[in-house]
Amino acid sequence: MFHWLWITVWSVIILPLAAVLLSGRAPQWMRRQSTPGGLKVKGIAALVLYTGVLIPAIPSLAGMRSEDAEFLRMVLVPSAVFAGHGLILGATLCDRFNRSEATPATHSAWSGSEG
């Protein structure tokens, strides 16, 4: 029962979030902070994290042997978590670098005339 509840709760939380991010229909505050490409990458990251969240429940529901299920959990869950967070971090850094290149520097130490 716990596994079905786990899958249902995470499906209700993460899948709509990923769909909104992938479609670009994110809230205004998210669109101001990120580019459309960055939102899509964050949507893909949400789907990667969603698969990582489902990995512990699926082997138990499928009736796998406990040794095989533990191996899957030990390998796939950390991989999905690191991949998802890496995608989020990469999209955030890309947005930040693009934003800093788009805004001109207002004051520079080298802009004045030397006298």
GROMACS .gro file of C-alpha atoms in nm:
model
  115
    1MET     CA    1   0.000   0.000   0.000
    2PHE     CA    2   0.283   0.238   0.085
    3HIS     CA    3   0.442   0.201  -0.259
    4TRP     CA    4   0.121   0.288  -0.441
    5LEU     CA    5   0.073   0.589  -0.217
    6TRP     CA    6   0.434   0.694  -0.277
    7ILE     CA    7   0.390   0.676  -0.655
    8THR     CA    8   0.057   0.860  -0.645
    9VAL     CA    9   0.179   1.148  -0.428
   10TRP     CA   10   0.493   1.206  -0.630
   11SER     CA   11   0.300   1.179  -0.955
   12VAL     CA   12   0.055   1.445  -0.838
   13ILE     CA   13   0.339   1.677  -0.732
   14ILE     CA   14   0.613   1.636  -0.992
   15LEU     CA   15   0.436   1.555  -1.320
   16PRO     CA   16   0.231   1.878  -1.335
   17LEU     CA   17   0.541   2.079  -1.242
   18ALA     CA   18   0.743   1.912  -1.518
   19ALA     CA   19   0.464   1.963  -1.771
   20VAL     CA   20   0.435   2.332  -1.684
   21LEU     CA   21   0.810   2.384  -1.709
   22LEU     CA   22   0.840   2.194  -2.038
   23SER     CA   23   0.552   2.383  -2.195
   24GLY     CA   24   0.689   2.721  -2.084
   25ARG     CA   25   0.371   2.815  -1.898
   26ALA     CA   26   0.553   2.874  -1.572
   27PRO     CA   27   0.454   3.144  -1.323
   28GLN     CA   28   0.566   3.498  -1.398
   29TRP     CA   29   0.833   3.500  -1.127
   30MET     CA   30   0.994   3.189  -1.279
   31ARG     CA   31   0.985   3.333  -1.631
   32ARG     CA   32   1.159   3.649  -1.508
   33GLN     CA   33   1.439   3.449  -1.350
   34SER     CA   34   1.496   3.205  -1.635
   35THR     CA   35   1.502   3.182  -2.012
   36PRO     CA   36   1.257   2.956  -2.199
   37GLY     CA   37   1.539   2.710  -2.264
   38GLY     CA   38   1.633   2.711  -1.896
   39LEU     CA   39   1.273   2.634  -1.802
   40LYS     CA   40   1.269   2.339  -2.040
   41VAL     CA   41   1.593   2.202  -1.894
   42LYS     CA   42   1.447   2.238  -1.545
   43GLY     CA   43   1.138   2.048  -1.666
   44ILE     CA   44   1.360   1.767  -1.793
   45ALA     CA   45   1.541   1.772  -1.458
   46ALA     CA   46   1.206   1.737  -1.281
   47LEU     CA   47   1.131   1.427  -1.490
   48VAL     CA   48   1.475   1.282  -1.411
   49LEU     CA   49   1.416   1.341  -1.039
   50TYR     CA   50   1.070   1.186  -1.078
   51THR     CA   51   1.223   0.866  -1.214
   52GLY     CA   52   1.470   0.870  -0.926
   53VAL     CA   53   1.184   0.896  -0.678
   54LEU     CA   54   1.000   0.603  -0.838
   55ILE     CA   55   1.299   0.367  -0.843
   56PRO     CA   56   1.263   0.249  -0.480
   57ALA     CA   57   0.894   0.161  -0.519
   58ILE     CA   58   0.892  -0.013  -0.856
   59PRO     CA   59   1.121  -0.311  -0.776
   60SER     CA   60   0.913  -0.389  -0.469
   61LEU     CA   61   0.591  -0.379  -0.672
   62ALA     CA   62   0.747  -0.588  -0.948
   63GLY     CA   63   0.846  -0.860  -0.703
   64MET     CA   64   1.222  -0.847  -0.761
   65ARG     CA   65   1.459  -1.031  -0.534
   66SER     CA   66   1.580  -0.807  -0.252
   67GLU     CA   67   1.947  -0.828  -0.364
   68ASP     CA   68   1.863  -0.714  -0.715
   69ALA     CA   69   1.630  -0.443  -0.589
   70GLU     CA   70   1.898  -0.310  -0.353
   71PHE     CA   71   2.151  -0.301  -0.636
   72LEU     CA   72   1.909  -0.102  -0.851
   73ARG     CA   73   1.837   0.138  -0.568
   74MET     CA   74   2.205   0.175  -0.485
   75VAL     CA   75   2.304   0.257  -0.844
   76LEU     CA   76   2.006   0.431  -1.002
   77VAL     CA   77   1.874   0.655  -0.724
   78PRO     CA   78   2.198   0.848  -0.666
   79SER     CA   79   2.255   0.868  -1.043
   80ALA     CA   80   1.911   1.016  -1.101
   81VAL     CA   81   1.947   1.259  -0.811
   82PHE     CA   82   2.289   1.382  -0.924
   83ALA     CA   83   2.177   1.406  -1.288
   84GLY     CA   84   1.862   1.598  -1.199
   85HIS     CA   85   2.039   1.841  -0.971
   86GLY     CA   86   2.320   1.879  -1.226
   87LEU     CA   87   2.068   1.977  -1.492
   88ILE     CA   88   1.908   2.230  -1.258
   89LEU     CA   89   2.244   2.376  -1.162
   90GLY     CA   90   2.358   2.391  -1.525
   91ALA     CA   91   2.038   2.568  -1.634
   92THR     CA   92   2.065   2.814  -1.346
   93LEU     CA   93   2.430   2.893  -1.419
   94CYS     CA   94   2.358   2.933  -1.789
   95ASP     CA   95   2.074   3.175  -1.712
   96ARG     CA   96   2.293   3.368  -1.473
   97PHE     CA   97   2.582   3.396  -1.722
   98ASN     CA   98   2.347   3.497  -2.003
   99ARG     CA   99   2.185   3.760  -1.781
  100SER     CA  100   2.523   3.905  -1.679
  101GLU     CA  101   2.631   3.929  -2.046
  102ALA     CA  102   2.303   4.094  -2.145
  103THR     CA  103   2.321   4.371  -1.883
  104PRO     CA  104   2.602   4.619  -1.949
  105ALA     CA  105   2.828   4.720  -1.666
  106THR     CA  106   2.727   5.058  -1.528
  107HIS     CA  107   3.055   5.143  -1.367
  108SER     CA  108   3.396   5.015  -1.454
  109ALA     CA  109   3.729   5.104  -1.302
  110TRP     CA  110   3.886   5.128  -1.649
  111SER     CA  111   3.623   5.355  -1.805
  112GLY     CA  112   3.758   5.691  -1.685
  113SER     CA  113   4.027   5.894  -1.857
  114GLU     CA  114   4.364   5.886  -1.697
  115GLY     CA  115   4.513   6.212  -1.647
   0.00000   0.00000   0.00000
